Amino acid sequence: MRKIVLFMSVSLDWFIEGPDRRIDWHLVDDELHSHFNEQLGAMGAFLQGRVAYELMARVWPTADTDPSSAGSMVEFARIWREMPKIVFSRTLERADWNTTIMRDVVAEEIMALKARPGGDLVLDGADLAAAFMRHDLVDEYRLYVHPVLIGQGKPLIPGIGGHDRPPAHRDPDLRQRDRPPPVPAC
């Protein structure tokens, strides 16, 4: 059975977005981007929320045509275009670039997706991640901790952020692979 892998950048104070959904604090150099390409290129599909999808769809369809794009960005543009995508949205009417729209996170439908053949499913998007965590659908967490404190925004796990302490164990490459406690229903 395929796994659902939450692939997310977090700040040292455990925020995944700053105020106004800002992510300009992500520190992604060519080496880290190449690592992302290696990891994401092996996946079977992207599971994205509408906001994450629209952000990606503004950049990646044509990023490889920009002469100033680094090699890792050119490579990711190809990965993103070719990878099947499932966007969860109640409002999006149409999506391009090998994309299917699902309206809601329904546990039974997600389990059926996991049972299909293919690579693991990478989960991206702040609100979508929260919905998957509420349903206990995340099998693995690949968290990339950026060495910044942003002080406020959307925490990865409600109730953890700002001055709370993160879990103590980290892999040497700063990816948190432990499974956090279940997120209480809102």
Short mmCIF file of N, CA and C in Angstrom, two decimals:
data_model
loop_
_atom_site.label_atom_id
_atom_site.label_comp_id
_atom_site.label_asym_id
_atom_site.label_seq_id
_atom_site.Cartn_x
_atom_site.Cartn_y
_atom_site.Cartn_z
N MET A 1 0.85 -1.18 0.00
CA MET A 1 0.00 0.00 0.00
C MET A 1 0.89 1.24 0.00
N ARG A 2 0.48 2.23 -0.77
CA ARG A 2 1.23 3.48 -0.82
C ARG A 2 1.09 4.24 0.49
N LYS A 3 2.10 5.06 0.79
CA LYS A 3 2.05 5.90 1.99
C LYS A 3 1.69 7.33 1.59
N ILE A 4 1.09 8.03 2.54
CA ILE A 4 0.90 9.47 2.40
C ILE A 4 2.00 10.12 3.20
N VAL A 5 2.81 10.94 2.50
CA VAL A 5 3.98 11.56 3.09
C VAL A 5 3.76 13.07 3.12
N LEU A 6 3.70 13.63 4.32
CA LEU A 6 3.61 15.08 4.45
C LEU A 6 5.01 15.64 4.27
N PHE A 7 5.17 16.48 3.28
CA PHE A 7 6.45 17.05 2.89
C PHE A 7 6.33 18.55 3.12
N MET A 8 6.90 19.05 4.21
CA MET A 8 6.60 20.42 4.61
C MET A 8 7.83 21.11 5.19
N SER A 9 7.96 22.38 4.90
CA SER A 9 8.98 23.22 5.53
C SER A 9 8.38 23.85 6.77
N VAL A 10 9.18 23.89 7.84
CA VAL A 10 8.75 24.51 9.09
C VAL A 10 9.85 25.42 9.60
N SER A 11 9.46 26.43 10.34
CA SER A 11 10.43 27.31 11.00
C SER A 11 10.87 26.66 12.31
N LEU A 12 11.88 27.22 12.94
CA LEU A 12 12.33 26.70 14.23
C LEU A 12 11.23 26.75 15.29
N ASP A 13 10.30 27.69 15.14
CA ASP A 13 9.20 27.78 16.09
C ASP A 13 7.94 27.09 15.58
N TRP A 14 8.10 26.18 14.64
CA TRP A 14 7.10 25.23 14.17
C TRP A 14 5.93 25.83 13.38
N PHE A 15 6.21 26.95 12.70
CA PHE A 15 5.20 27.51 11.81
C PHE A 15 5.45 27.02 10.39
N ILE A 16 4.37 26.79 9.65
CA ILE A 16 4.49 26.40 8.25
C ILE A 16 4.17 27.55 7.30
N GLU A 17 3.55 28.57 7.85
CA GLU A 17 3.28 29.81 7.11
C GLU A 17 3.43 30.96 8.08
N GLY A 18 3.90 32.08 7.55
CA GLY A 18 3.93 33.29 8.35
C GLY A 18 2.62 34.04 8.21
N PRO A 19 2.56 35.25 8.74
CA PRO A 19 1.36 36.07 8.58
C PRO A 19 1.04 36.25 7.09
N ASP A 20 -0.22 36.34 6.77
CA ASP A 20 -0.69 36.51 5.39
C ASP A 20 -0.23 35.39 4.47
N ARG A 21 -0.06 34.17 5.03
CA ARG A 21 0.33 32.96 4.29
C ARG A 21 1.71 33.08 3.66
N ARG A 22 2.54 33.93 4.19
CA ARG A 22 3.87 34.16 3.61
C ARG A 22 4.78 32.95 3.85
N ILE A 23 5.55 32.62 2.81
CA ILE A 23 6.54 31.55 2.91
C ILE A 23 7.90 32.03 2.41
N ASP A 24 8.09 33.34 2.37
CA ASP A 24 9.35 33.89 1.87
C ASP A 24 10.52 33.63 2.81
N TRP A 25 10.27 33.06 3.97
CA TRP A 25 11.33 32.71 4.91
C TRP A 25 11.94 31.34 4.60
N HIS A 26 11.35 30.60 3.65
CA HIS A 26 11.93 29.31 3.25
C HIS A 26 13.31 29.56 2.64
N LEU A 27 14.31 28.87 3.14
CA LEU A 27 15.68 29.03 2.67
C LEU A 27 16.04 27.82 1.81
N VAL A 28 15.76 27.92 0.52
CA VAL A 28 15.97 26.80 -0.39
C VAL A 28 17.06 27.17 -1.39
N ASP A 29 18.24 26.58 -1.18
CA ASP A 29 19.33 26.79 -2.12
C ASP A 29 19.32 25.66 -3.15
N ASP A 30 20.27 25.68 -4.08
CA ASP A 30 20.30 24.70 -5.15
C ASP A 30 20.49 23.28 -4.61
N GLU A 31 21.30 23.12 -3.57
CA GLU A 31 21.53 21.80 -2.99
C GLU A 31 20.24 21.23 -2.40
N LEU A 32 19.52 22.04 -1.62
CA LEU A 32 18.27 21.57 -1.02
C LEU A 32 17.23 21.31 -2.11
N HIS A 33 17.18 22.19 -3.12
CA HIS A 33 16.21 22.00 -4.20
C HIS A 33 16.50 20.70 -4.94
N SER A 34 17.77 20.38 -5.15
CA SER A 34 18.13 19.10 -5.79
C SER A 34 17.67 17.92 -4.94
N HIS A 35 17.83 18.04 -3.62
CA HIS A 35 17.34 17.00 -2.72
C HIS A 35 15.82 16.85 -2.84
N PHE A 36 15.10 17.97 -2.85
CA PHE A 36 13.65 17.92 -3.03
C PHE A 36 13.29 17.20 -4.34
N ASN A 37 14.02 17.53 -5.41
CA ASN A 37 13.74 16.90 -6.71
C ASN A 37 13.91 15.39 -6.63
N GLU A 38 14.97 14.95 -5.97
CA GLU A 38 15.22 13.52 -5.83
C GLU A 38 14.08 12.85 -5.07
N GLN A 39 13.66 13.46 -3.97
CA GLN A 39 12.59 12.90 -3.14
C GLN A 39 11.25 12.94 -3.86
N LEU A 40 10.90 14.10 -4.40
CA LEU A 40 9.58 14.28 -5.00
C LEU A 40 9.45 13.56 -6.35
N GLY A 41 10.55 13.46 -7.08
CA GLY A 41 10.51 12.77 -8.37
C GLY A 41 10.18 11.29 -8.23
N ALA A 42 10.42 10.71 -7.06
CA ALA A 42 10.14 9.30 -6.82
C ALA A 42 8.70 9.05 -6.36
N MET A 43 7.94 10.10 -6.13
CA MET A 43 6.58 9.95 -5.63
C MET A 43 5.62 9.56 -6.76
N GLY A 44 4.42 9.12 -6.37
CA GLY A 44 3.42 8.72 -7.34
C GLY A 44 2.45 9.82 -7.72
N ALA A 45 2.24 10.78 -6.81
CA ALA A 45 1.32 11.89 -7.09
C ALA A 45 1.49 12.95 -6.01
N PHE A 46 1.11 14.16 -6.36
CA PHE A 46 1.06 15.27 -5.40
C PHE A 46 -0.38 15.42 -4.94
N LEU A 47 -0.59 15.52 -3.64
CA LEU A 47 -1.88 15.85 -3.06
C LEU A 47 -1.75 17.28 -2.55
N GLN A 48 -2.51 18.20 -3.12
CA GLN A 48 -2.35 19.60 -2.78
C GLN A 48 -3.69 20.25 -2.47
N GLY A 49 -3.63 21.24 -1.59
CA GLY A 49 -4.78 22.10 -1.38
C GLY A 49 -4.83 23.12 -2.50
N ARG A 50 -5.94 23.81 -2.60
CA ARG A 50 -6.11 24.79 -3.69
C ARG A 50 -5.05 25.87 -3.65
N VAL A 51 -4.78 26.42 -2.47
CA VAL A 51 -3.83 27.52 -2.37
C VAL A 51 -2.44 27.07 -2.82
N ALA A 52 -2.00 25.90 -2.34
CA ALA A 52 -0.68 25.38 -2.73
C ALA A 52 -0.65 25.10 -4.24
N TYR A 53 -1.72 24.50 -4.76
CA TYR A 53 -1.77 24.21 -6.19
C TYR A 53 -1.68 25.49 -7.02
N GLU A 54 -2.47 26.49 -6.66
CA GLU A 54 -2.47 27.74 -7.44
C GLU A 54 -1.12 28.43 -7.37
N LEU A 55 -0.46 28.37 -6.21
CA LEU A 55 0.89 28.93 -6.08
C LEU A 55 1.85 28.20 -7.03
N MET A 56 1.80 26.88 -7.02
CA MET A 56 2.68 26.08 -7.87
C MET A 56 2.34 26.30 -9.36
N ALA A 57 1.06 26.37 -9.70
CA ALA A 57 0.64 26.51 -11.09
C ALA A 57 1.02 27.87 -11.68
N ARG A 58 1.29 28.85 -10.82
CA ARG A 58 1.75 30.16 -11.32
C ARG A 58 3.22 30.12 -11.72
N VAL A 59 3.99 29.20 -11.17
CA VAL A 59 5.44 29.20 -11.37
C VAL A 59 5.93 28.05 -12.25
N TRP A 60 5.56 26.81 -11.89
CA TRP A 60 6.25 25.64 -12.43
C TRP A 60 5.92 25.24 -13.86
N PRO A 61 4.77 25.55 -14.42
CA PRO A 61 4.53 25.14 -15.80
C PRO A 61 5.55 25.69 -16.79
N THR A 62 6.10 26.87 -16.51
CA THR A 62 7.02 27.50 -17.46
C THR A 62 8.37 27.87 -16.84
N ALA A 63 8.65 27.45 -15.62
CA ALA A 63 9.90 27.85 -14.96
C ALA A 63 11.14 27.41 -15.75
N ASP A 64 11.02 26.31 -16.48
CA ASP A 64 12.19 25.83 -17.23
C ASP A 64 12.47 26.64 -18.49
N THR A 65 11.59 27.56 -18.86
CA THR A 65 11.84 28.42 -20.02
C THR A 65 12.52 29.72 -19.63
N ASP A 66 12.64 29.98 -18.34
CA ASP A 66 13.30 31.19 -17.85
C ASP A 66 14.81 30.95 -17.85
N PRO A 67 15.57 31.72 -18.63
CA PRO A 67 17.02 31.50 -18.70
C PRO A 67 17.73 31.69 -17.35
N SER A 68 17.11 32.39 -16.41
CA SER A 68 17.74 32.60 -15.12
C SER A 68 17.47 31.46 -14.13
N SER A 69 16.64 30.49 -14.51
CA SER A 69 16.33 29.38 -13.61
C SER A 69 17.54 28.47 -13.44
N ALA A 70 17.81 28.11 -12.18
CA ALA A 70 18.88 27.17 -11.88
C ALA A 70 18.50 25.79 -12.41
N GLY A 71 19.50 24.94 -12.56
CA GLY A 71 19.26 23.59 -13.07
C GLY A 71 18.25 22.81 -12.25
N SER A 72 18.30 22.97 -10.93
CA SER A 72 17.35 22.24 -10.07
C SER A 72 15.93 22.75 -10.28
N MET A 73 15.77 24.02 -10.60
CA MET A 73 14.43 24.56 -10.87
C MET A 73 13.90 24.05 -12.20
N VAL A 74 14.78 23.97 -13.20
CA VAL A 74 14.39 23.43 -14.51
C VAL A 74 13.93 21.98 -14.34
N GLU A 75 14.69 21.22 -13.54
CA GLU A 75 14.34 19.82 -13.30
C GLU A 75 12.99 19.71 -12.57
N PHE A 76 12.75 20.56 -11.56
CA PHE A 76 11.49 20.48 -10.83
C PHE A 76 10.32 20.87 -11.70
N ALA A 77 10.50 21.82 -12.60
CA ALA A 77 9.41 22.20 -13.51
C ALA A 77 8.93 20.97 -14.28
N ARG A 78 9.85 20.16 -14.75
CA ARG A 78 9.49 18.94 -15.47
C ARG A 78 8.78 17.95 -14.55
N ILE A 79 9.34 17.76 -13.34
CA ILE A 79 8.72 16.85 -12.37
C ILE A 79 7.28 17.29 -12.07
N TRP A 80 7.10 18.59 -11.82
CA TRP A 80 5.77 19.08 -11.44
C TRP A 80 4.77 18.91 -12.58
N ARG A 81 5.17 19.24 -13.79
CA ARG A 81 4.24 19.12 -14.92
C ARG A 81 3.81 17.68 -15.15
N GLU A 82 4.77 16.75 -15.05
CA GLU A 82 4.49 15.35 -15.39
C GLU A 82 3.81 14.57 -14.27
N MET A 83 4.00 14.99 -13.03
CA MET A 83 3.47 14.24 -11.89
C MET A 83 1.94 14.39 -11.82
N PRO A 84 1.22 13.28 -11.66
CA PRO A 84 -0.22 13.41 -11.41
C PRO A 84 -0.44 14.22 -10.13
N LYS A 85 -1.47 15.06 -10.17
CA LYS A 85 -1.80 15.90 -9.02
C LYS A 85 -3.27 15.74 -8.68
N ILE A 86 -3.54 15.70 -7.39
CA ILE A 86 -4.93 15.71 -6.92
C ILE A 86 -5.06 16.95 -6.05
N VAL A 87 -5.95 17.84 -6.45
CA VAL A 87 -6.16 19.08 -5.73
C VAL A 87 -7.48 18.96 -4.98
N PHE A 88 -7.44 19.28 -3.69
CA PHE A 88 -8.64 19.25 -2.86
C PHE A 88 -9.17 20.68 -2.77
N SER A 89 -10.36 20.88 -3.32
CA SER A 89 -10.94 22.22 -3.32
C SER A 89 -12.45 22.12 -3.52
N ARG A 90 -13.16 22.95 -2.79
CA ARG A 90 -14.61 23.03 -2.99
C ARG A 90 -14.97 24.12 -3.99
N THR A 91 -14.00 24.95 -4.36
CA THR A 91 -14.30 26.10 -5.23
C THR A 91 -13.62 26.04 -6.59
N LEU A 92 -12.52 25.34 -6.72
CA LEU A 92 -11.80 25.28 -7.98
C LEU A 92 -12.64 24.54 -9.02
N GLU A 93 -12.88 25.17 -10.14
CA GLU A 93 -13.72 24.58 -11.19
C GLU A 93 -12.91 23.79 -12.19
N ARG A 94 -11.68 24.20 -12.43
CA ARG A 94 -10.86 23.61 -13.49
C ARG A 94 -9.40 23.64 -13.07
N ALA A 95 -8.67 22.60 -13.45
CA ALA A 95 -7.24 22.56 -13.16
C ALA A 95 -6.54 21.88 -14.33
N ASP A 96 -5.40 22.40 -14.69
CA ASP A 96 -4.60 21.87 -15.79
C ASP A 96 -3.43 21.06 -15.24
N TRP A 97 -2.55 20.66 -16.13
CA TRP A 97 -1.28 20.05 -15.77
C TRP A 97 -1.45 18.71 -15.05
N ASN A 98 -2.22 17.80 -15.67
CA ASN A 98 -2.32 16.44 -15.14
C ASN A 98 -2.95 16.43 -13.75
N THR A 99 -4.01 17.20 -13.58
CA THR A 99 -4.60 17.41 -12.26
C THR A 99 -6.05 16.95 -12.21
N THR A 100 -6.38 16.29 -11.11
CA THR A 100 -7.74 15.88 -10.80
C THR A 100 -8.21 16.68 -9.59
N ILE A 101 -9.46 17.08 -9.56
CA ILE A 101 -10.00 17.83 -8.43
C ILE A 101 -10.86 16.90 -7.59
N MET A 102 -10.61 16.91 -6.28
CA MET A 102 -11.48 16.23 -5.32
C MET A 102 -12.05 17.31 -4.41
N ARG A 103 -13.29 17.18 -4.01
CA ARG A 103 -13.95 18.22 -3.24
C ARG A 103 -13.66 18.16 -1.75
N ASP A 104 -13.55 16.98 -1.17
CA ASP A 104 -13.37 16.85 0.28
C ASP A 104 -12.40 15.74 0.60
N VAL A 105 -11.84 15.80 1.79
CA VAL A 105 -11.00 14.72 2.31
C VAL A 105 -11.93 13.71 2.98
N VAL A 106 -12.16 12.61 2.30
CA VAL A 106 -13.01 11.54 2.80
C VAL A 106 -12.09 10.35 3.04
N ALA A 107 -11.99 9.91 4.28
CA ALA A 107 -11.02 8.88 4.66
C ALA A 107 -11.11 7.64 3.77
N GLU A 108 -12.30 7.18 3.47
CA GLU A 108 -12.46 5.97 2.65
C GLU A 108 -11.91 6.19 1.24
N GLU A 109 -12.12 7.37 0.68
CA GLU A 109 -11.60 7.67 -0.66
C GLU A 109 -10.08 7.75 -0.64
N ILE A 110 -9.52 8.30 0.42
CA ILE A 110 -8.07 8.39 0.54
C ILE A 110 -7.47 7.00 0.68
N MET A 111 -8.10 6.14 1.45
CA MET A 111 -7.61 4.77 1.60
C MET A 111 -7.65 4.04 0.25
N ALA A 112 -8.68 4.29 -0.56
CA ALA A 112 -8.75 3.69 -1.89
C ALA A 112 -7.61 4.21 -2.78
N LEU A 113 -7.29 5.51 -2.66
CA LEU A 113 -6.16 6.08 -3.40
C LEU A 113 -4.85 5.40 -2.99
N LYS A 114 -4.68 5.19 -1.70
CA LYS A 114 -3.46 4.56 -1.19
C LYS A 114 -3.35 3.12 -1.70
N ALA A 115 -4.46 2.44 -1.92
CA ALA A 115 -4.46 1.05 -2.35
C ALA A 115 -4.12 0.89 -3.83
N ARG A 116 -4.18 1.96 -4.59
CA ARG A 116 -3.83 1.89 -6.01
C ARG A 116 -2.33 1.63 -6.17
N PRO A 117 -1.94 1.04 -7.29
CA PRO A 117 -0.51 0.84 -7.51
C PRO A 117 0.19 2.17 -7.78
N GLY A 118 1.49 2.20 -7.51
CA GLY A 118 2.28 3.39 -7.80
C GLY A 118 3.08 3.85 -6.61
N GLY A 119 3.76 4.96 -6.79
CA GLY A 119 4.61 5.51 -5.73
C GLY A 119 3.80 6.16 -4.63
N ASP A 120 4.48 6.52 -3.56
CA ASP A 120 3.84 7.18 -2.43
C ASP A 120 3.23 8.51 -2.86
N LEU A 121 2.32 9.02 -2.04
CA LEU A 121 1.59 10.24 -2.31
C LEU A 121 2.13 11.35 -1.42
N VAL A 122 2.61 12.42 -2.02
CA VAL A 122 3.18 13.51 -1.24
C VAL A 122 2.10 14.56 -0.97
N LEU A 123 1.99 14.93 0.28
CA LEU A 123 0.96 15.87 0.75
C LEU A 123 1.58 17.23 0.95
N ASP A 124 0.92 18.26 0.40
CA ASP A 124 1.44 19.63 0.49
C ASP A 124 0.26 20.59 0.63
N GLY A 125 0.45 21.58 1.46
CA GLY A 125 -0.58 22.60 1.67
C GLY A 125 -0.99 22.63 3.12
N ALA A 126 -0.98 23.81 3.71
CA ALA A 126 -1.21 23.97 5.14
C ALA A 126 -2.58 23.46 5.59
N ASP A 127 -3.62 23.92 4.95
CA ASP A 127 -4.97 23.52 5.37
C ASP A 127 -5.24 22.05 5.06
N LEU A 128 -4.75 21.59 3.90
CA LEU A 128 -4.95 20.19 3.55
C LEU A 128 -4.20 19.28 4.52
N ALA A 129 -2.99 19.65 4.90
CA ALA A 129 -2.23 18.86 5.86
C ALA A 129 -3.00 18.73 7.17
N ALA A 130 -3.60 19.82 7.62
CA ALA A 130 -4.38 19.78 8.87
C ALA A 130 -5.56 18.83 8.74
N ALA A 131 -6.23 18.83 7.58
CA ALA A 131 -7.37 17.94 7.38
C ALA A 131 -6.91 16.47 7.38
N PHE A 132 -5.81 16.18 6.73
CA PHE A 132 -5.29 14.81 6.72
C PHE A 132 -4.87 14.38 8.12
N MET A 133 -4.26 15.29 8.88
CA MET A 133 -3.86 14.95 10.25
C MET A 133 -5.08 14.69 11.12
N ARG A 134 -6.15 15.48 10.96
CA ARG A 134 -7.37 15.26 11.75
C ARG A 134 -7.95 13.87 11.50
N HIS A 135 -7.81 13.38 10.27
CA HIS A 135 -8.33 12.06 9.91
C HIS A 135 -7.28 10.95 10.12
N ASP A 136 -6.12 11.31 10.68
CA ASP A 136 -5.03 10.36 10.92
C ASP A 136 -4.63 9.62 9.64
N LEU A 137 -4.49 10.37 8.55
CA LEU A 137 -4.17 9.80 7.25
C LEU A 137 -2.71 9.97 6.84
N VAL A 138 -1.91 10.64 7.65
CA VAL A 138 -0.51 10.86 7.30
C VAL A 138 0.31 9.69 7.83
N ASP A 139 1.04 9.05 6.93
CA ASP A 139 1.85 7.90 7.30
C ASP A 139 3.28 8.27 7.65
N GLU A 140 3.79 9.33 7.05
CA GLU A 140 5.17 9.73 7.28
C GLU A 140 5.27 11.25 7.19
N TYR A 141 6.11 11.81 8.05
CA TYR A 141 6.35 13.26 8.07
C TYR A 141 7.79 13.51 7.64
N ARG A 142 7.96 14.28 6.58
CA ARG A 142 9.28 14.74 6.16
C ARG A 142 9.28 16.25 6.31
N LEU A 143 9.76 16.68 7.44
CA LEU A 143 9.74 18.10 7.78
C LEU A 143 11.13 18.68 7.61
N TYR A 144 11.19 19.78 6.92
CA TYR A 144 12.44 20.47 6.66
C TYR A 144 12.46 21.73 7.52
N VAL A 145 13.31 21.71 8.53
CA VAL A 145 13.35 22.78 9.52
C VAL A 145 14.31 23.86 9.03
N HIS A 146 13.75 25.05 8.80
CA HIS A 146 14.56 26.19 8.35
C HIS A 146 15.01 26.98 9.58
N PRO A 147 16.25 27.40 9.61
CA PRO A 147 16.80 28.06 10.80
C PRO A 147 16.36 29.52 10.95
N VAL A 148 15.06 29.71 11.04
CA VAL A 148 14.49 31.04 11.24
C VAL A 148 13.38 30.96 12.28
N LEU A 149 13.19 32.04 13.02
CA LEU A 149 12.06 32.19 13.93
C LEU A 149 11.14 33.22 13.30
N ILE A 150 9.88 32.85 13.04
CA ILE A 150 8.99 33.83 12.42
C ILE A 150 7.96 34.38 13.39
N GLY A 151 7.80 33.75 14.55
CA GLY A 151 7.03 34.34 15.63
C GLY A 151 5.53 34.20 15.57
N GLN A 152 4.96 34.15 14.38
CA GLN A 152 3.51 34.03 14.27
C GLN A 152 3.17 33.49 12.90
N GLY A 153 1.97 32.99 12.76
CA GLY A 153 1.51 32.43 11.51
C GLY A 153 0.71 31.18 11.77
N LYS A 154 0.76 30.25 10.84
CA LYS A 154 0.02 28.99 10.97
C LYS A 154 0.99 27.92 11.46
N PRO A 155 0.72 27.33 12.63
CA PRO A 155 1.60 26.27 13.14
C PRO A 155 1.32 24.95 12.41
N LEU A 156 2.33 24.10 12.35
CA LEU A 156 2.15 22.78 11.76
C LEU A 156 1.05 22.02 12.49
N ILE A 157 1.12 22.03 13.81
CA ILE A 157 0.13 21.35 14.63
C ILE A 157 -0.52 22.40 15.51
N PRO A 158 -1.83 22.57 15.43
CA PRO A 158 -2.48 23.57 16.28
C PRO A 158 -2.09 23.39 17.74
N GLY A 159 -1.73 24.49 18.38
CA GLY A 159 -1.32 24.45 19.77
C GLY A 159 0.18 24.31 19.95
N ILE A 160 0.90 24.00 18.86
CA ILE A 160 2.36 23.95 18.92
C ILE A 160 2.89 25.01 17.96
N GLY A 161 3.56 25.95 18.51
CA GLY A 161 4.14 27.03 17.70
C GLY A 161 4.52 28.16 18.61
N GLY A 162 5.35 29.03 18.12
CA GLY A 162 5.79 30.14 18.94
C GLY A 162 6.74 29.69 20.02
N HIS A 163 6.33 29.75 21.27
CA HIS A 163 7.24 29.47 22.38
C HIS A 163 7.20 28.02 22.84
N ASP A 164 6.33 27.20 22.26
CA ASP A 164 6.30 25.79 22.64
C ASP A 164 7.56 25.09 22.14
N ARG A 165 7.94 24.03 22.81
CA ARG A 165 9.12 23.27 22.39
C ARG A 165 8.72 22.24 21.34
N PRO A 166 9.55 22.09 20.30
CA PRO A 166 9.30 21.04 19.32
C PRO A 166 9.73 19.69 19.88
N PRO A 167 9.33 18.59 19.24
CA PRO A 167 9.83 17.30 19.67
C PRO A 167 11.36 17.29 19.64
N ALA A 168 11.99 16.56 20.54
CA ALA A 168 13.44 16.64 20.73
C ALA A 168 14.25 15.90 19.69
N HIS A 169 13.78 14.81 19.12
CA HIS A 169 14.58 13.99 18.21
C HIS A 169 14.52 14.53 16.79
N ARG A 170 15.69 14.70 16.19
CA ARG A 170 15.77 15.10 14.78
C ARG A 170 16.83 14.27 14.09
N ASP A 171 16.60 13.91 12.82
CA ASP A 171 17.63 13.27 12.02
C ASP A 171 18.75 14.29 11.80
N PRO A 172 19.97 13.83 11.51
CA PRO A 172 21.07 14.78 11.30
C PRO A 172 20.83 15.77 10.17
N ASP A 173 20.01 15.40 9.18
CA ASP A 173 19.76 16.32 8.07
C ASP A 173 18.56 17.23 8.32
N LEU A 174 18.13 17.32 9.56
CA LEU A 174 17.08 18.24 10.01
C LEU A 174 15.68 17.86 9.56
N ARG A 175 15.48 16.65 9.08
CA ARG A 175 14.13 16.22 8.75
C ARG A 175 13.56 15.50 9.96
N GLN A 176 12.42 15.92 10.40
CA GLN A 176 11.75 15.26 11.52
C GLN A 176 10.96 14.09 10.94
N ARG A 177 11.22 12.88 11.42
CA ARG A 177 10.54 11.72 10.88
C ARG A 177 9.67 11.03 11.93
N ASP A 178 9.57 11.59 13.12
CA ASP A 178 8.71 11.00 14.13
C ASP A 178 7.26 11.33 13.82
N ARG A 179 6.39 10.52 14.29
CA ARG A 179 4.95 10.74 14.09
C ARG A 179 4.44 11.51 15.31
N PRO A 180 3.94 12.74 15.09
CA PRO A 180 3.43 13.52 16.22
C PRO A 180 2.11 12.94 16.72
N PRO A 181 1.69 13.40 17.88
CA PRO A 181 0.41 12.91 18.40
C PRO A 181 -0.73 13.33 17.48
N PRO A 182 -1.85 12.59 17.50
CA PRO A 182 -3.00 12.96 16.67
C PRO A 182 -3.46 14.38 16.98
N VAL A 183 -3.94 15.06 15.95
CA VAL A 183 -4.45 16.42 16.09
C VAL A 183 -5.91 16.34 16.52
N PRO A 184 -6.27 17.03 17.59
CA PRO A 184 -7.67 16.99 18.02
C PRO A 184 -8.58 17.62 16.97
N ALA A 185 -9.79 17.12 16.87
CA ALA A 185 -10.77 17.68 15.94
C ALA A 185 -11.12 19.09 16.38
N CYS A 186 -11.29 19.96 15.40
CA CYS A 186 -11.63 21.36 15.70
C CYS A 186 -13.11 21.55 15.84
#
